[in-house]
Coordinates of C-alpha atoms in Angstrom, one line a residue:
Chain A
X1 CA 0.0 0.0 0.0
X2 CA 1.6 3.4 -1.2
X3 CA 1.6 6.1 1.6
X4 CA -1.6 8.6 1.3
X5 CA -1.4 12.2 0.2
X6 CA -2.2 13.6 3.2
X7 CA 0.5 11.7 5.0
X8 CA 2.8 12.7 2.4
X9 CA 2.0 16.4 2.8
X10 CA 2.1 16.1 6.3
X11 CA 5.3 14.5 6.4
X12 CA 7.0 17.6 5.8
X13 CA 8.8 19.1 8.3
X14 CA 7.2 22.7 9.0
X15 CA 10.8 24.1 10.0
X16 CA 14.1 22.6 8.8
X17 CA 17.4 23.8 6.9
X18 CA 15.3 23.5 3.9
X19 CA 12.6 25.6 4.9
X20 CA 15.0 28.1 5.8
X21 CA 16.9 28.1 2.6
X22 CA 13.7 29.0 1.0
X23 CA 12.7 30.9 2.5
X24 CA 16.2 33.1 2.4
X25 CA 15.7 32.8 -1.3
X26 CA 12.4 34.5 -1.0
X27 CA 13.3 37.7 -2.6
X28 CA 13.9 36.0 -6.0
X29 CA 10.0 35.1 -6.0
X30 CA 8.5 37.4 -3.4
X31 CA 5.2 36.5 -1.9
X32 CA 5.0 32.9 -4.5
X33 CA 5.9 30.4 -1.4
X34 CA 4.2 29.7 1.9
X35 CA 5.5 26.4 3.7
X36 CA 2.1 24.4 3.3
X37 CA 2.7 21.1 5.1
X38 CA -1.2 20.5 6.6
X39 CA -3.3 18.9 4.1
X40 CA -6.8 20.8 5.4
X41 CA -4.8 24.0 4.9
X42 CA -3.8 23.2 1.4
X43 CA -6.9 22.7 0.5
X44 CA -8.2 25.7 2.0
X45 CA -5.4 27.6 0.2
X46 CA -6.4 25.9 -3.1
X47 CA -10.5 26.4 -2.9
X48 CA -10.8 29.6 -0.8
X49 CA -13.4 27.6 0.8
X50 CA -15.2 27.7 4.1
X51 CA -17.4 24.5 4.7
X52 CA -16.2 21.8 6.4
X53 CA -18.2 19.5 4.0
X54 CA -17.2 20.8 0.9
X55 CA -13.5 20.7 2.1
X56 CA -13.5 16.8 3.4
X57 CA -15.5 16.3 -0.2
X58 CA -12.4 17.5 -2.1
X59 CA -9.9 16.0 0.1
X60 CA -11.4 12.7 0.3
X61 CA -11.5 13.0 -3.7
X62 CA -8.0 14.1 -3.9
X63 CA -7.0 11.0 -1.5
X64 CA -8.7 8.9 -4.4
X65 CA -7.4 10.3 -7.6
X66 CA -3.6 10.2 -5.9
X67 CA -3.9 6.6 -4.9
X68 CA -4.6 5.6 -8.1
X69 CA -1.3 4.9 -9.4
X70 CA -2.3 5.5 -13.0
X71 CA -3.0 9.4 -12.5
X72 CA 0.9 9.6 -12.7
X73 CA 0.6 11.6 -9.3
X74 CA 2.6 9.2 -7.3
X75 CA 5.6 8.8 -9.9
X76 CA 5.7 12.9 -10.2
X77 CA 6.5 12.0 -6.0
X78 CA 9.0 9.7 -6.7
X79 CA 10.7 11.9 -9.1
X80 CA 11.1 15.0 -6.9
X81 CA 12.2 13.2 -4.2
X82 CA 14.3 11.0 -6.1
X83 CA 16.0 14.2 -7.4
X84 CA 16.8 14.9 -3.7
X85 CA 17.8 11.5 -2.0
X86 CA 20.7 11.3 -4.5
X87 CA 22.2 14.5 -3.7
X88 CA 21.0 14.6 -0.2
X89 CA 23.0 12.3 3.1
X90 CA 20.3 10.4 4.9
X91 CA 21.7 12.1 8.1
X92 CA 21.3 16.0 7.1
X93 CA 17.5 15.0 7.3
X94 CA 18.1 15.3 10.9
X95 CA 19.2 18.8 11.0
X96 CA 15.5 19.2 10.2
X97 CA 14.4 18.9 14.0
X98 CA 17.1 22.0 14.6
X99 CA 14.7 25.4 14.6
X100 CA 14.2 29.0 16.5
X101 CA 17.8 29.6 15.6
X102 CA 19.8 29.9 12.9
X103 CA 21.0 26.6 11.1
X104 CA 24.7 25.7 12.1
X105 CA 26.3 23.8 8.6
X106 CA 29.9 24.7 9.7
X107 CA 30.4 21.3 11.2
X108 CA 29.8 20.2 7.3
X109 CA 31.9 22.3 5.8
X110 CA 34.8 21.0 7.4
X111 CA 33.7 17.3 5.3
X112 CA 32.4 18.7 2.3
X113 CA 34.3 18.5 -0.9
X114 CA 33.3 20.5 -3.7
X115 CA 32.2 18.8 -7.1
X116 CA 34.3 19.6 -10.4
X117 CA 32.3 21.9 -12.4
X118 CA 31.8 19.7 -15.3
X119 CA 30.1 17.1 -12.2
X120 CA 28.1 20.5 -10.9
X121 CA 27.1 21.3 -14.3
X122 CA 25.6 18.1 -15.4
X123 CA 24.0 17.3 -12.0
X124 CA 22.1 20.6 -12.8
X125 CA 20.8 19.9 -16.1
X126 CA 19.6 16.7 -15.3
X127 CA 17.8 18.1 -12.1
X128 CA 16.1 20.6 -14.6
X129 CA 14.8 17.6 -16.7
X130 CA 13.5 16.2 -13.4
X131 CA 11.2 19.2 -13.3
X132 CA 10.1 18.8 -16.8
X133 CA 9.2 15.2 -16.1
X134 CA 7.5 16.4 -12.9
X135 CA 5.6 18.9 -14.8
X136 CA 4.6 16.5 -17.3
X137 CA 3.6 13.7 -15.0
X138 CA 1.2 16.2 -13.2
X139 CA 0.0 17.5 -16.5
X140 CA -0.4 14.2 -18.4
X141 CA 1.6 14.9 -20.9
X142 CA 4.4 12.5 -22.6
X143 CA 7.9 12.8 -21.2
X144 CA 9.5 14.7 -23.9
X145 CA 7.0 17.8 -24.2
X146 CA 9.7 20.4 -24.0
X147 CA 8.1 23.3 -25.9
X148 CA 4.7 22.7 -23.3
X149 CA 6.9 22.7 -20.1
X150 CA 9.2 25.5 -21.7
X151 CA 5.9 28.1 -22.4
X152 CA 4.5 27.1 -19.0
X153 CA 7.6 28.1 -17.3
X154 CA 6.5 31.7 -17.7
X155 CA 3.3 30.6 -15.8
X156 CA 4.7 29.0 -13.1
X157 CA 3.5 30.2 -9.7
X158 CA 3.8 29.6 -6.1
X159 CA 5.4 26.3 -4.8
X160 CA 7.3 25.8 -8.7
X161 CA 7.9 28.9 -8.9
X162 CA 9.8 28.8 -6.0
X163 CA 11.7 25.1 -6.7
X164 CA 13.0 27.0 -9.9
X165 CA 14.2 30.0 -7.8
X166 CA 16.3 28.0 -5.5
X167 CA 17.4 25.7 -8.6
X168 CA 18.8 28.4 -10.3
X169 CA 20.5 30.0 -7.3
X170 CA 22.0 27.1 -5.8
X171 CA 22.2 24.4 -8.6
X172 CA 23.1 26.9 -10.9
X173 CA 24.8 30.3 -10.6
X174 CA 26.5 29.8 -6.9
X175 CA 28.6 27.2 -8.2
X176 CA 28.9 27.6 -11.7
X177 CA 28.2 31.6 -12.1
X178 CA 26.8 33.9 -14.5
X179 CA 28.0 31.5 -17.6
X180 CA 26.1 28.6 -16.2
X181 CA 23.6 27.5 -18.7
X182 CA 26.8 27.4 -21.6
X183 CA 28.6 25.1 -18.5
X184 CA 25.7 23.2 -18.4
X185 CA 25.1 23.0 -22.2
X186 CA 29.1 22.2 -22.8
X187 CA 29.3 19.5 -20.0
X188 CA 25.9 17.2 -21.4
X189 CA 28.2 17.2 -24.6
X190 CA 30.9 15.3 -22.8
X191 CA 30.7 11.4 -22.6
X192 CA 27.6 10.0 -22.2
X193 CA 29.1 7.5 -19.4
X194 CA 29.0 11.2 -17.2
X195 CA 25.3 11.4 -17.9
X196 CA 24.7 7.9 -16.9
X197 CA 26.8 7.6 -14.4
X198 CA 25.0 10.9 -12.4
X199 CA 23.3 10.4 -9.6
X200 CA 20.1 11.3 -10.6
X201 CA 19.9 10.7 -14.0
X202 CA 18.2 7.3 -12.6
X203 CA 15.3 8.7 -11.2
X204 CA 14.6 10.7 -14.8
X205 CA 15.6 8.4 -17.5
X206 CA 12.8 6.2 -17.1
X207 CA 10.4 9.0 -18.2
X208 CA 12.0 10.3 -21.6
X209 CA 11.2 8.1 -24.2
X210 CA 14.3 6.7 -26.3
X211 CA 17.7 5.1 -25.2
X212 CA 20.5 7.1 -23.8
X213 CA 21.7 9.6 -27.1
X214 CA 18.3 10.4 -27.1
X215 CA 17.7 11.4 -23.5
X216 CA 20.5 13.5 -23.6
X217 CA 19.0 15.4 -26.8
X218 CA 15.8 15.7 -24.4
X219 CA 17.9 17.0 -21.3
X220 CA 19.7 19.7 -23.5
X221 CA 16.7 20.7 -25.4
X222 CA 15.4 21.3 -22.5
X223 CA 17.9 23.6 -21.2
X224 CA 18.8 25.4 -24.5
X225 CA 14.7 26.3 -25.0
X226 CA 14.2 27.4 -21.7
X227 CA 18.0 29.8 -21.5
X228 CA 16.1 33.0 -22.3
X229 CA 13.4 32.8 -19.5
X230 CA 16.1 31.3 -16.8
X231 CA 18.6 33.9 -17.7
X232 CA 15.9 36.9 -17.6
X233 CA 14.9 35.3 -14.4
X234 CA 18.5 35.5 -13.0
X235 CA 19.5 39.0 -14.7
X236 CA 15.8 40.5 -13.8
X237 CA 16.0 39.2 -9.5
X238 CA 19.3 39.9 -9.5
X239 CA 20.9 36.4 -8.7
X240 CA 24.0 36.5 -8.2
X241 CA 26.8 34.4 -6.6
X242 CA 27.9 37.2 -4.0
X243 CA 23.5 37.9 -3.8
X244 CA 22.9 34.3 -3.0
X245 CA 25.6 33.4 -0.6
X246 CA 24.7 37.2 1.2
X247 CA 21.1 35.9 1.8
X248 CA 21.7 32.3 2.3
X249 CA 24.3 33.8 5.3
X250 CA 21.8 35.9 6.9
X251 CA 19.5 32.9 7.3
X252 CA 22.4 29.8 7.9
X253 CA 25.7 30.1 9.5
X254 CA 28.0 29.1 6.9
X255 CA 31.6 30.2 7.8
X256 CA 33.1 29.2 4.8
X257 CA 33.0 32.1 2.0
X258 CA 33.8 29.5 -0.9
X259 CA 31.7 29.2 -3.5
X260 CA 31.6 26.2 -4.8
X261 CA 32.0 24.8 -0.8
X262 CA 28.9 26.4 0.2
X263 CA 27.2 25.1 -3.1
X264 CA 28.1 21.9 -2.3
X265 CA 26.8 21.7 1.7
X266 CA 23.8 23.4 0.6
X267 CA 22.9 20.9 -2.2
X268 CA 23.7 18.4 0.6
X269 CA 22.1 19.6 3.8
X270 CA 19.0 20.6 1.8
X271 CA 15.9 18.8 -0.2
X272 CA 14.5 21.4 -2.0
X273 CA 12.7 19.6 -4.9
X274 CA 11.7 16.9 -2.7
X275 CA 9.6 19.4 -0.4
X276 CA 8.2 22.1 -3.0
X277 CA 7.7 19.2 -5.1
X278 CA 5.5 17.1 -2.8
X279 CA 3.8 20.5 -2.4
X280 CA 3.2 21.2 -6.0
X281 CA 1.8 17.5 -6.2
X282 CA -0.6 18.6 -3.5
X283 CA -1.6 21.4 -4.9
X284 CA -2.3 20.1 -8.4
X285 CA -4.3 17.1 -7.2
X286 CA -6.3 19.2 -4.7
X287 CA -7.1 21.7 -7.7
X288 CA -8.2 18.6 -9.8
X289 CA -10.0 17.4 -6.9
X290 CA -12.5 20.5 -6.5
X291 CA -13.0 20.6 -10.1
X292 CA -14.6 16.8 -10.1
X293 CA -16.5 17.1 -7.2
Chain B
X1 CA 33.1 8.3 0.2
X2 CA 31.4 5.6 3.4
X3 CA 33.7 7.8 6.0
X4 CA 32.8 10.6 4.7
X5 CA 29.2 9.9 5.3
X6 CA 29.5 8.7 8.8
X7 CA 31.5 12.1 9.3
X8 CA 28.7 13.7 8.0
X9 CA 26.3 11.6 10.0
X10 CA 28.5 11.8 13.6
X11 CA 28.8 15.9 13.1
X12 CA 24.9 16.2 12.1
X13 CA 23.8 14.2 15.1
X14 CA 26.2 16.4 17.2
X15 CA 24.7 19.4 15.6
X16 CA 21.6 18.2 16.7
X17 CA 21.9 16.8 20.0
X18 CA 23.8 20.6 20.5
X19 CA 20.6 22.0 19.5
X20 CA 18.2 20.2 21.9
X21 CA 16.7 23.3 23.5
X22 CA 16.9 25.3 20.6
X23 CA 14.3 22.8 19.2
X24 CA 10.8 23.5 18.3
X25 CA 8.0 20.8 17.8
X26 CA 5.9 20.7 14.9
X27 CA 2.4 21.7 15.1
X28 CA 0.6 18.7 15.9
X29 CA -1.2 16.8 12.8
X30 CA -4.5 16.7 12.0
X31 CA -5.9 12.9 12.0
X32 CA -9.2 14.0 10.3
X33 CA -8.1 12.2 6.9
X34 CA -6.5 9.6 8.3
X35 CA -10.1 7.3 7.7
X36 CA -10.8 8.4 4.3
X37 CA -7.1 7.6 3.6
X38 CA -7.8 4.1 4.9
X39 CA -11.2 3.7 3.0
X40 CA -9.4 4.8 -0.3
X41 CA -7.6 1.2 -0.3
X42 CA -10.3 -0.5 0.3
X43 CA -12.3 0.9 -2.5
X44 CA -9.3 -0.1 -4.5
X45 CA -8.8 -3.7 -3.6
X46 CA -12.6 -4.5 -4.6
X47 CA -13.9 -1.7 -6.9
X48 CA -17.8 -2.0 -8.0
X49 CA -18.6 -4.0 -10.8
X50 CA -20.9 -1.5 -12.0
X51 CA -20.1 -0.7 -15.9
X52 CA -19.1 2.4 -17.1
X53 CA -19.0 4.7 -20.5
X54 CA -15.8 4.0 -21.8
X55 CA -13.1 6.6 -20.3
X56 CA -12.8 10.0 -22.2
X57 CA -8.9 9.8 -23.5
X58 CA -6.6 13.0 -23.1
X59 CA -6.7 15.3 -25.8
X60 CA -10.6 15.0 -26.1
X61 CA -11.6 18.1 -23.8
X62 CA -9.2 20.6 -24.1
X63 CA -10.7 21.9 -27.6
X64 CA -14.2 22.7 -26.1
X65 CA -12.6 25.3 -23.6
X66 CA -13.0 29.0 -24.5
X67 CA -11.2 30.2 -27.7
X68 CA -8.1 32.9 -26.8
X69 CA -9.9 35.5 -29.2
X70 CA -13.2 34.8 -26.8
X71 CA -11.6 36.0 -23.5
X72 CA -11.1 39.5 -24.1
X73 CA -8.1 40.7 -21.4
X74 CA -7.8 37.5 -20.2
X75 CA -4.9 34.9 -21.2
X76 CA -5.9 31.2 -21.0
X77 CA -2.8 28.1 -20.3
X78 CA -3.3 25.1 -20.5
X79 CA -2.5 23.2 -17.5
X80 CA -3.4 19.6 -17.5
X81 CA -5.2 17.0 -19.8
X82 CA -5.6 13.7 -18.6
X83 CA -7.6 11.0 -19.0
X84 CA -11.0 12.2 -18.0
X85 CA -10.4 15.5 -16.9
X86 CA -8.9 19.3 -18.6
X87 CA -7.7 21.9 -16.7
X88 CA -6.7 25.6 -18.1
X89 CA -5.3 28.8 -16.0
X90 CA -7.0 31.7 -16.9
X91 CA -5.0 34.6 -16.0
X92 CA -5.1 38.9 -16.0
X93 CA -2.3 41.1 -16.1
X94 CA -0.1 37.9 -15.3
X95 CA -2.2 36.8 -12.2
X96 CA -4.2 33.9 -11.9
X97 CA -7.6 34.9 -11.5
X98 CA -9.5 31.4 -12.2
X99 CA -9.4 27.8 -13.0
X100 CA -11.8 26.0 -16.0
X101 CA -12.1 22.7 -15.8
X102 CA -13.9 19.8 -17.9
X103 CA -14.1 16.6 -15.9
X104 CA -16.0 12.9 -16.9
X105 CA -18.4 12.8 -13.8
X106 CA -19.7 9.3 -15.3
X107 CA -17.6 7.7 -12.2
X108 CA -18.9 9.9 -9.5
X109 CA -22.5 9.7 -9.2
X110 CA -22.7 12.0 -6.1
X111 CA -20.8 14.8 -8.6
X112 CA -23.8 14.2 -11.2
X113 CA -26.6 14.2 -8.4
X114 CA -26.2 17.7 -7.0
X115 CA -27.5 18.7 -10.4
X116 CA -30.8 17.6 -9.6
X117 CA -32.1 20.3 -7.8
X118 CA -30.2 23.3 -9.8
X119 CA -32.9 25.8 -10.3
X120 CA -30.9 27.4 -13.2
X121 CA -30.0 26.9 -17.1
X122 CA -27.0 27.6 -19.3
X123 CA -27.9 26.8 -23.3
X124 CA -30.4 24.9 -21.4
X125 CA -27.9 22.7 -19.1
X126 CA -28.5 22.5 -15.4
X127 CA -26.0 25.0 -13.6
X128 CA -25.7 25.9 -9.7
X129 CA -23.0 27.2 -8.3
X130 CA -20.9 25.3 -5.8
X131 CA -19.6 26.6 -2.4
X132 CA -18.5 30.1 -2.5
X133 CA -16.0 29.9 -5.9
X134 CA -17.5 27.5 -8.2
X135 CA -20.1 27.6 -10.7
X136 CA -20.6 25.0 -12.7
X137 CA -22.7 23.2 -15.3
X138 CA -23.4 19.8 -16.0
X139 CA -23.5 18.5 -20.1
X140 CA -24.9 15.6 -21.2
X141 CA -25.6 14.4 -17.7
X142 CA -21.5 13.2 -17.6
X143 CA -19.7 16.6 -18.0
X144 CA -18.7 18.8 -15.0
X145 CA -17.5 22.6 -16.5
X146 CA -17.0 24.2 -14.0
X147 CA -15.0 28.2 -13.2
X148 CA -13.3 28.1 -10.4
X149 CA -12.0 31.6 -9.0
X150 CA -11.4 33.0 -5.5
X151 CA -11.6 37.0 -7.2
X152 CA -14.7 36.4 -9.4
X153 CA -18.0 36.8 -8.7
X154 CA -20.9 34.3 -9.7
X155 CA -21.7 36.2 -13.0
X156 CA -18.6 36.6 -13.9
X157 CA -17.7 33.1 -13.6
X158 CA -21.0 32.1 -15.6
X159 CA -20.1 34.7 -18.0
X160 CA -16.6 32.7 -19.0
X161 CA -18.7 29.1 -18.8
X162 CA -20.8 30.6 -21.9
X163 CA -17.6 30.9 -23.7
X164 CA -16.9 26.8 -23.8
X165 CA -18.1 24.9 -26.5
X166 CA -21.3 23.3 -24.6
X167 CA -22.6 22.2 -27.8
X168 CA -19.4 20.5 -29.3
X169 CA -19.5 18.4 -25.9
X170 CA -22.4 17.2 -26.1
X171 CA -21.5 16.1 -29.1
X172 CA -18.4 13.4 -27.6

């Protein structure tokens, strides 16, 4: 028996290292994210509704369509979380129980190694083709459907719209700068073993049609057709390495000024996709939910 | 790379043991779904044998929702289409302002039933509105189109529900 929604929702910790990366990176996407981990205040959130009937209707629906493993709903799970649990220690889940202060990841520093840029850079691409095959799973639409995911990207609000804002600041342009979709681009061009040999590459191959060459073309497509609206995003917020690290600091003790040193703890110590992903989930079921009832 | 993690592992748990007082509990969950949740499966392991219409395939309801050129200031995106069920953003000045939906109500006979007692008409389909941000009406006793919008008032929601092809989904 696959966990419920609900107890998916509500297995999100309400404060944590994540949370507070997130919501340090607030001023990318002001306003867009609210940690939502109850599943009566999601709905509440979604419908704008008051009675208690109406609101167990739609939750009990959305209970329903999740469980039924054919709505894709549970795979688009798997993926953002998959996405996280390859990059992410088992331990640092633990810092989550740490709150009312500012997060301590000094003690990781001292461990962390940084990754080689051409590693970085391909571990960030492939992340971004998780969120295409999240979007897609959630939408119903094949693997592969770049242009839909690329024009929707625009559109993307509230829990996404945040996932993208910390992807791009910490996947992206804290390690690998203001160049980073031509690292990105240059490093999928390398040997394919480096694609298949990444960490997560596992949890996204299985949704883009073809063999290996092919996946790759899907991975870069995606990257090159989406370069004007994630550069805009980064040259219109203002993201910057020095930006990032500045906000990040004011939110997490991190002693270490190195760049690619606090990349690296942060991608470890932190789960973003797994926990605006679950939420986006939540979200898109719920909305699905009050619309059939 | 297995000393590293238990490095990892020993300094978190010092972190965290460290941080004891600093902790803060979560607030407490709610168990109110916890028996739907549990009813869900059960549903599943023996579903009814009752027969249904055959399933409505994606890519059959997206073309009866409101043409762009119909939606004057408004800009409509697409934002799921799956088997049985469309979904569209409807947006103004970049803000999401409502939902439209088409969904196959032929499996969820309570969805169908409320339509019994609507007191008004659309192009002559039953329509009521639903809660405080729905209004919705019901073609060919199987389709659900409903507006969903927390801004919009009742008229204005029914006002965009004209715009659908009513007619053309009858028609599936």
């Amino acid at each position: 028996m696959s966990e419920s929604l609900h107890a998916v929702l509500e297995g999100l910790p309400q404060s944590s290292l994540t949370t507070h990366v997130l919501g340090a990176l607030d001023w990318i996407v002001p306003g867009e994210w609210t940690n939502i981990t109850l599943f009566e205040a999601m709905i509440k959130d979604v419908t704008g509704e008051t009675d208690e009937a109406l609101i167990q209707q739609v939750g009990e629906r959305a209970l329903q369509l999740y469980a039924d493993e054919s709505t894709g709903y549970q795979r688009a799970v798997q993926v953002y979380r998959g996405i996280d649990s390859a990059s992410t220690v088992a331990g640092a889940a633990a810092m989550a129980n740490l709150a009312g202060q500012r997060f301590e990841i000094l003690s990781f520093l001292t461990d962390v190694t940084p990754r080689a840029d051409t590693t970085q850079a391909i571990d960030a691409g492939i992340k971004f083709a998780g969120e295409l095959v999240g979007f897609t799973l959630c939408n119903g639409l094949p693997g592969d459907s770049v242009g839909d995911f690329v024009a929707s990207l625009a559109n993307y609000g509230k829990e996404e719209r945040m996932r993208l804002a910390a992807w791009l600041a910490i996947d992206c342009v804290l390690p690998l700068g203001p160049d980073f979709v031509t690292k990105v681009l240059e490093a999928l061009d390398g040997p394919l073993e480096s694609i298949q040999e990444n960490r997560v590459f596992e949890f996204v191959s299985e949704h883009l049609p073809g063999g290996i060459a092919e996946q790759r073309d899907t991975i870069k497509k995606n990257v090159e057709e989406s370069r004007g609206h994630l550069e805009g995003m980064v040259s219109q917020h203002g993201i910057t390495q020095e930006t990032v690290l500045a906000k990040v600091k004011e939110y997490v003790a991190i002693a270490d000024d190195k760049l690619d040193v606090a990349a690296a703890a942060l991608d470890l110590g932190t789960n973003t996709f797994e926990h605006t992903g679950i939420q986006t989930v939540a979200r898109r079921v719920i909305t699905r939910a009050y619309g059939e009832i | 790379m297995i000393l590293r993690r238990m490095l990892v592992a020993l300094a978190v748990v010092a972190a965290v043991c460290a941080g004891v007082n600093g902790c803060k509990k979560d607030e407490p969950k709610s168990t109110r779904w916890d028996d739907a949740a549990a009813a869900v499966t059960t549903v599943q392991v023996s579903p009814s044998g009752a027969p249904a219409a055959p399933a409505i395939q994606a890519g059959v309801l997206p073309k009866y929702f409101p043409k762009d050129e119909s939606l004057a200031g408004y800009k409509r995106v697409h934002s799921a289409d799956k088997e049985g069920y469309a979904e569209a953003k409807l947006q103004k000045d970049g803000k999401e302002v409502a939902i439209l939906s088409i969904a196959d109500a032929e499996k969820l006979a309570y969805a169908k039933a409320k339509f019994d007692t609507a007191a008004d008409k659309l192009d002559g389909y039953p329509l009521m509105t639903v809660g405080n941000n729905q209004t919705s009406v019901l073609v060919k006793g199987r389709f659900q189109v409903k507006v969903s919008s927390q801004t919009l008032d009742n008229d204005a929601r029914k006002g965009i529900l004209s715009k659908f092809d009513l007619k053309g989904l009858e028609g599936t």
